[in-house]
Amino acid sequence: MPRPRVLSGIQPTADSFHVGNYLGALRQWVALQDTHDTVYCVVDLHAITVPQKPAELRRRTRVAAAQLFAAGLDPDRSIVFVQSQVPEHTELEWVLACLTGFGEASRMTQFKDKSAKSGADTASVGLFTYPILQAADILIYDADQVPVGEDQRQHLELTRDLAQRFNHRFGPTFVVPGPYILPEVAKITDLQDPTIKMSKSSSSPQGIIDVLEEPGSIRRKIMRAVTDTDGEVRADEEAKPGVTNLLRIYSALSGETVGSLERRYAGSGYGVLKKDLAEVVVDAFALIRERTEKLLANEGELDRMLADGAARARELAGATMARVRDRVGFLPAN
Ligand code: AMP
Ligand code: TRP
């Protein structure tokens, strides 16, 4: 039995991933290598749906890829590549765009949220078609499952709909992927406003812990994290979102259950909890940071690893595109 294939992507839109990305995505990607056939991409095409500076995009793409390898993605076990280096993604995206209803695309809530931010009239058409490119990313590799956070559920539904529509209209061509929604436990909130998700777009720097952050800065941010005044170390999402978030991060990084942490810190106050948590976070990220720096110091080697990933991805993507071209009625590409 071949292993089921998973495909996922992450945008290179920051100078570091944060603890939410790490616990909510990266760490699971690494674990899936043991049980699945794994394909992961840095989605730089998606990153330009909002304005980006060229030098910054180039740097962030390498930093993102380096962190993926540093966190444990193994080029011998996974295909790790940069989306724009596999031009078949945009080729398939066009075909899928022609099968997508305008109204259907207009209902995507992430587009509505993101375009509302910039003003609906200035949002790009690329931002509008973002989910269709995402569908192409997934379908071009015959992915069985797509590990993503809850916020991506609607894009995955669209992907399934498009796969089924294509198969129905042109004959069986695509695998219809199932969702693989990542566990709730991994939902990490902002340190300064624990009622909102930790996010590179909406959190203040004080509300985010980066994977590549200096230990001193990690410690300061955790010590200043917003909690509450009742002084009780106890998880309660509604009444105590700040403390709950700290316990969650602690538990996810240490492997100790939240219940056990609650018992261990009962009566010791938030200061002690924060101090210990800071060391847990610093330790967890030290090695990733060191490995990332090493990879970035040898750009030629990093680029070679990515070129190799892209070549392997193109082999799979090219085979799917040949099938698609034939089904749609295009002449062979070569
Ligand atoms: P983003 O590019 O910010 O959407 O993040 C990429 C991935 O990281 C998402 O698909 C989520 O799985 C994960 N992620 C981002 N922020 C968080 C968070 N605050 N808590 C848990 N997971 C997150
Ligand atoms: N839209 C995803 C996010 O913001 C990123 C993404 C692009 C993706 N292509 C993908 C995720 C394909 C899974 C599969 O998180």
Coordinates of C-alpha atoms and ligand atoms in Angstrom, one line a residue:
M1 CA 0.0 0.0 0.0
P2 CA 1.5 3.4 -0.9
R3 CA 1.3 6.0 1.8
P4 CA -1.3 8.7 1.4
R5 CA 0.1 11.9 0.1
V6 CA -0.2 15.2 1.9
L7 CA 0.5 18.6 0.4
S8 CA 0.7 21.8 2.2
G9 CA 2.0 25.3 1.7
I10 CA 3.0 28.3 3.7
Q11 CA 3.5 31.9 2.6
P12 CA 6.9 33.6 2.9
T13 CA 5.4 36.9 4.2
A14 CA 7.5 37.4 7.4
D15 CA 11.2 37.4 8.4
S16 CA 10.4 34.5 10.7
F17 CA 7.6 32.0 11.4
H18 CA 6.0 32.5 14.8
V19 CA 5.1 30.1 17.5
G20 CA 1.6 29.7 16.1
N21 CA 2.9 28.7 12.7
Y22 CA 5.3 26.3 14.3
L23 CA 2.8 24.5 16.5
G24 CA -0.1 24.9 14.1
A25 CA 1.7 23.8 10.9
L26 CA 5.4 23.2 10.8
R27 CA 5.6 20.7 13.6
Q28 CA 2.8 18.6 12.2
W29 CA 4.4 18.7 8.7
V30 CA 7.5 17.2 10.2
A31 CA 5.6 14.5 12.0
L32 CA 3.6 13.6 8.9
Q33 CA 6.9 12.5 7.3
D34 CA 6.7 9.3 9.3
T35 CA 3.3 8.2 8.0
H36 CA 2.7 10.0 4.7
D37 CA 4.2 10.8 1.4
T38 CA 4.9 14.5 1.9
V39 CA 5.1 17.5 -0.4
Y40 CA 5.5 21.0 1.0
C41 CA 5.9 24.3 -0.7
V42 CA 6.7 27.9 0.1
V43 CA 4.0 29.7 -1.7
D44 CA 5.6 32.8 -3.1
L45 CA 3.0 33.2 -5.8
H46 CA 0.4 33.6 -3.1
A47 CA 2.6 36.1 -1.3
I48 CA 2.4 38.6 -4.2
T49 CA -1.4 38.8 -4.1
V50 CA -0.7 41.7 -1.8
P51 CA 2.2 44.2 -2.5
Q52 CA 5.7 42.8 -1.8
K53 CA 9.1 44.3 -2.3
P54 CA 11.3 42.1 -4.6
A55 CA 14.4 42.0 -2.3
E56 CA 12.2 41.3 0.7
L57 CA 10.3 38.5 -1.0
R58 CA 13.5 36.9 -2.2
R59 CA 15.0 37.0 1.4
R60 CA 11.8 35.8 3.0
T61 CA 11.4 32.9 0.6
R62 CA 14.9 31.7 1.5
V63 CA 14.3 32.3 5.2
A64 CA 11.0 30.4 5.1
A65 CA 12.6 27.5 3.2
A66 CA 15.6 27.4 5.6
Q67 CA 13.2 27.3 8.6
L68 CA 11.3 24.3 7.1
F69 CA 14.5 22.3 6.7
A70 CA 15.8 23.5 10.2
A71 CA 12.5 22.5 11.8
G72 CA 13.0 18.9 10.5
L73 CA 11.7 18.6 7.0
D74 CA 14.1 16.1 5.4
P75 CA 14.8 16.4 1.7
D76 CA 15.3 12.7 1.5
R77 CA 11.8 12.1 2.8
S78 CA 9.8 15.1 1.6
I79 CA 9.7 17.2 -1.5
V80 CA 10.3 20.8 -0.3
F81 CA 10.2 23.5 -3.0
V82 CA 9.3 27.0 -3.9
Q83 CA 6.0 27.4 -5.7
S84 CA 7.1 29.8 -8.4
Q85 CA 9.8 27.4 -9.5
V86 CA 7.1 25.0 -10.7
P87 CA 5.3 26.9 -13.4
E88 CA 2.7 24.1 -13.8
H89 CA 0.9 25.6 -10.8
T90 CA -0.2 28.7 -12.7
E91 CA -0.9 26.7 -15.8
L92 CA -3.4 24.5 -13.9
E93 CA -4.8 27.5 -12.1
W94 CA -6.0 29.0 -15.4
V95 CA -7.8 25.9 -16.3
L96 CA -9.5 25.7 -12.9
A97 CA -10.3 29.4 -13.0
C98 CA -12.3 28.7 -16.1
L99 CA -14.4 26.2 -14.1
T100 CA -14.9 28.4 -11.1
G101 CA -18.1 30.5 -10.9
F102 CA -17.6 34.2 -10.3
G103 CA -20.2 34.0 -7.5
E104 CA -18.5 31.0 -6.1
A105 CA -15.2 32.8 -5.8
S106 CA -16.9 35.9 -4.4
R107 CA -18.1 33.9 -1.4
M108 CA -14.6 33.1 -0.1
T109 CA -14.5 34.7 3.3
Q110 CA -10.7 35.1 3.4
F111 CA -10.9 37.3 0.3
K112 CA -13.7 39.3 1.8
D113 CA -11.7 39.8 5.0
K114 CA -8.4 40.7 3.2
S115 CA -9.9 42.9 0.6
A116 CA -11.9 44.8 3.2
K117 CA -8.6 45.7 4.8
S118 CA -7.1 47.4 1.8
G119 CA -10.5 48.6 0.5
A120 CA -12.4 46.3 -1.9
D121 CA -11.5 48.4 -5.0
T122 CA -7.8 48.3 -4.5
A123 CA -7.6 44.5 -3.9
S124 CA -5.9 42.7 -6.8
V125 CA -7.6 40.2 -9.0
G126 CA -4.8 37.8 -7.9
L127 CA -6.1 38.1 -4.3
F128 CA -9.5 37.2 -5.7
T129 CA -8.2 34.1 -7.5
Y130 CA -5.9 33.1 -4.5
P131 CA -8.1 30.0 -3.6
I132 CA -8.0 28.8 -7.2
L133 CA -4.2 28.8 -7.2
Q134 CA -4.3 27.0 -3.9
A135 CA -6.6 24.4 -5.4
A136 CA -4.1 23.9 -8.2
D137 CA -1.3 23.5 -5.7
I138 CA -3.2 20.6 -4.2
L139 CA -4.7 18.9 -7.2
I140 CA -1.5 18.9 -9.3
Y141 CA 0.1 16.5 -6.8
D142 CA -2.9 14.2 -6.4
A143 CA -2.8 15.0 -2.7
D144 CA -5.0 12.8 -0.6
Q145 CA -4.9 15.1 2.4
V146 CA -4.2 18.7 3.1
P147 CA -3.0 19.6 6.6
V148 CA -4.2 23.2 7.3
G149 CA -5.7 25.3 10.0
E150 CA -9.4 25.8 10.5
D151 CA -9.3 29.1 8.6
Q152 CA -8.5 27.2 5.4
R153 CA -11.5 24.9 5.5
Q154 CA -13.5 26.9 2.9
H155 CA -10.6 26.9 0.4
L156 CA -10.3 23.1 0.8
E157 CA -14.0 22.8 0.1
L158 CA -13.6 24.8 -3.1
T159 CA -10.7 22.5 -4.1
R160 CA -12.8 19.5 -3.6
D161 CA -15.7 21.0 -5.6
L162 CA -13.3 21.9 -8.5
A163 CA -11.8 18.5 -8.5
Q164 CA -15.2 16.9 -8.7
R165 CA -16.4 19.3 -11.3
F166 CA -13.4 18.7 -13.5
N167 CA -13.7 14.9 -13.1
H168 CA -17.4 15.0 -13.9
R169 CA -17.0 17.2 -17.0
F170 CA -13.8 15.7 -18.5
G171 CA -13.5 12.2 -16.9
P172 CA -11.7 11.0 -13.8
T173 CA -8.5 13.1 -13.6
F174 CA -8.0 14.4 -10.1
V175 CA -7.9 12.9 -6.6
V176 CA -10.5 14.6 -4.5
P177 CA -8.6 15.5 -1.3
G178 CA -9.9 15.2 2.2
P179 CA -9.3 17.8 4.8
Y180 CA -6.8 17.2 7.6
I181 CA -7.7 19.9 9.9
L182 CA -5.0 20.3 12.5
P183 CA -5.8 19.8 16.2
E184 CA -7.5 22.6 18.1
V185 CA -4.9 22.5 20.8
A186 CA -2.5 24.1 18.5
K187 CA -4.5 27.4 18.3
I188 CA -2.2 30.0 19.6
T189 CA -3.3 33.5 20.5
D190 CA -1.7 36.9 20.7
L191 CA 0.3 37.5 23.9
Q192 CA -1.0 41.1 24.3
D193 CA -4.6 40.4 23.2
P194 CA -5.2 36.7 24.0
T195 CA -8.7 36.9 22.4
I196 CA -7.3 37.1 18.9
K197 CA -5.1 34.6 17.0
M198 CA -1.4 35.2 17.0
S199 CA -0.9 36.4 13.4
K200 CA 1.8 38.2 11.4
S201 CA -0.8 40.5 9.9
S202 CA -2.9 41.5 13.0
S203 CA -0.6 41.1 16.0
S204 CA 1.7 43.7 17.4
P205 CA 5.4 42.7 17.7
Q206 CA 4.9 42.3 21.4
G207 CA 2.0 39.9 20.8
I208 CA 4.1 37.5 18.7
I209 CA 7.0 35.1 19.5
D210 CA 9.1 34.4 16.4
V211 CA 11.0 31.1 15.9
L212 CA 14.1 33.1 15.0
E213 CA 13.8 35.5 17.9
E214 CA 16.7 36.3 20.3
P215 CA 16.3 34.5 23.7
G216 CA 16.3 37.8 25.6
S217 CA 13.5 39.1 23.5
I218 CA 11.5 35.9 23.9
R219 CA 11.9 36.1 27.7
R220 CA 10.8 39.7 27.8
K221 CA 7.7 39.1 25.7
I222 CA 6.5 36.2 27.7
M223 CA 7.1 38.0 31.1
R224 CA 4.9 40.8 29.7
A225 CA 2.2 38.6 28.3
V226 CA -1.3 39.8 29.3
T227 CA -3.0 37.5 31.9
D228 CA -5.7 38.4 34.4
T229 CA -5.9 39.4 38.1
D230 CA -7.3 36.3 39.8
G231 CA -3.8 34.8 40.1
E232 CA -4.9 31.2 39.5
V233 CA -3.0 29.0 37.1
R234 CA -5.9 27.3 35.4
A235 CA -7.0 26.9 31.7
D236 CA -10.3 28.5 30.9
E237 CA -10.6 29.8 27.4
E238 CA -13.5 32.2 28.2
A239 CA -12.6 33.6 31.5
K240 CA -8.8 33.3 31.3
P241 CA -7.6 33.4 27.7
G242 CA -4.1 34.7 28.5
V243 CA -3.2 32.1 31.0
T244 CA -4.8 29.4 28.8
N245 CA -2.7 30.4 25.9
L246 CA 0.5 30.2 28.0
L247 CA -0.5 26.8 29.3
R248 CA -1.2 25.6 25.7
I249 CA 2.2 26.8 24.4
Y250 CA 3.9 25.2 27.4
S251 CA 2.1 21.9 27.0
A252 CA 2.6 21.7 23.2
L253 CA 6.3 22.4 23.5
S254 CA 7.0 20.2 26.6
G255 CA 4.6 17.3 26.0
E256 CA 3.3 17.7 29.6
T257 CA -0.5 17.9 29.7
V258 CA -2.3 21.1 30.6
G259 CA -3.9 19.3 33.5
S260 CA -0.5 18.3 34.9
L261 CA 0.8 21.9 34.4
E262 CA -2.2 23.2 36.3
R263 CA -1.4 21.0 39.2
R264 CA 2.3 21.7 39.2
Y265 CA 1.8 25.5 39.2
A266 CA -1.2 25.6 41.5
G267 CA -0.5 28.4 43.9
S268 CA 2.8 29.5 42.4
G269 CA 1.5 32.6 40.6
Y270 CA 2.0 33.7 37.0
G271 CA 5.5 34.9 37.4
V272 CA 6.9 31.5 38.0
L273 CA 4.9 30.0 35.2
K274 CA 6.1 32.6 32.7
K275 CA 9.7 32.3 33.8
D276 CA 9.7 28.5 33.2
L277 CA 7.7 28.8 30.0
A278 CA 10.2 31.3 28.6
E279 CA 13.0 28.7 29.1
V280 CA 10.9 26.0 27.4
V281 CA 10.4 28.3 24.4
V282 CA 14.0 29.4 24.2
D283 CA 15.2 25.8 24.3
A284 CA 12.6 24.6 21.8
F285 CA 13.7 27.2 19.2
A286 CA 17.5 27.4 19.9
L287 CA 18.4 24.5 17.6
I288 CA 16.0 25.6 14.8
R289 CA 17.5 29.1 14.9
E290 CA 21.0 27.8 14.8
R291 CA 20.3 25.5 11.9
T292 CA 18.4 28.2 10.0
E293 CA 21.4 30.6 10.3
K294 CA 23.7 27.9 9.1
L295 CA 21.5 27.2 6.0
L296 CA 21.2 30.9 5.2
A297 CA 25.0 31.4 5.5
N298 CA 25.4 29.0 2.6
E299 CA 22.8 30.4 0.1
G300 CA 24.2 28.4 -2.8
E301 CA 23.6 25.1 -1.1
L302 CA 20.1 26.2 0.1
D303 CA 19.2 27.2 -3.5
R304 CA 20.5 23.9 -4.7
M305 CA 18.3 22.0 -2.3
L306 CA 15.3 24.0 -3.5
A307 CA 16.2 23.5 -7.1
D308 CA 16.3 19.8 -6.4
G309 CA 12.9 19.9 -4.7
A310 CA 11.5 21.9 -7.6
A311 CA 12.8 19.3 -10.1
R312 CA 11.1 16.5 -8.2
A313 CA 7.9 18.5 -7.9
R314 CA 7.9 19.3 -11.6
E315 CA 8.1 15.6 -12.5
L316 CA 4.8 15.0 -10.7
A317 CA 3.2 18.3 -11.8
G318 CA 4.2 17.8 -15.4
A319 CA 2.6 14.3 -15.5
T320 CA -0.7 15.8 -14.1
M321 CA -0.6 18.7 -16.6
A322 CA -0.2 16.3 -19.5
R323 CA -3.3 14.5 -18.4
V324 CA -5.2 17.8 -17.9
R325 CA -4.1 19.2 -21.3
D326 CA -5.4 16.0 -23.0
R327 CA -8.7 16.0 -21.1
V328 CA -9.4 19.7 -21.8
G329 CA -8.7 19.4 -25.5
F330 CA -5.4 21.2 -25.8
L331 CA -2.7 19.9 -28.2
P332 CA 0.2 18.3 -26.4
A333 CA 2.7 20.8 -25.0
N334 CA 5.7 19.1 -26.8
Ligands
AMP1 P1 -0.6 32.0 8.0 O1 0.3 32.2 6.8 O2 -0.5 33.0 9.0 O3 -2.0 31.7 7.6 O4 -0.1 30.7 8.7 C1 0.2 29.5 8.1 C2 -0.3 28.3 8.9 O5 0.2 28.4 10.2 C3 -1.8 28.2 9.0 O6 -2.3 27.4 8.0 C4 -2.0 27.6 10.3 O7 -2.0 26.2 10.2 C5 -0.8 28.0 11.1 N1 -1.1 29.1 12.1 C6 -0.9 30.4 11.8 N2 -1.2 31.2 12.9 C7 -1.6 30.3 13.9 C8 -2.0 30.4 15.2 N3 -2.1 31.6 15.9 N4 -2.2 29.2 15.9 C9 -2.1 28.0 15.3 N5 -1.7 27.9 14.1 C10 -1.5 29.0 13.3
TRP2 N1 -3.6 29.6 1.9 C1 -2.7 28.9 2.8 C2 -2.6 29.7 4.1 O1 -2.6 30.9 4.1 C3 -1.4 28.6 2.1 C4 -1.5 27.7 1.0 C5 -1.3 28.0 -0.3 C6 -1.7 26.3 1.1 N2 -1.4 26.8 -1.1 C7 -1.7 25.8 -0.3 C8 -2.1 25.5 2.1 C9 -1.9 24.5 -0.6 C10 -2.3 24.1 1.8 C11 -2.2 23.7 0.5 O2 -2.3 29.1 5.1

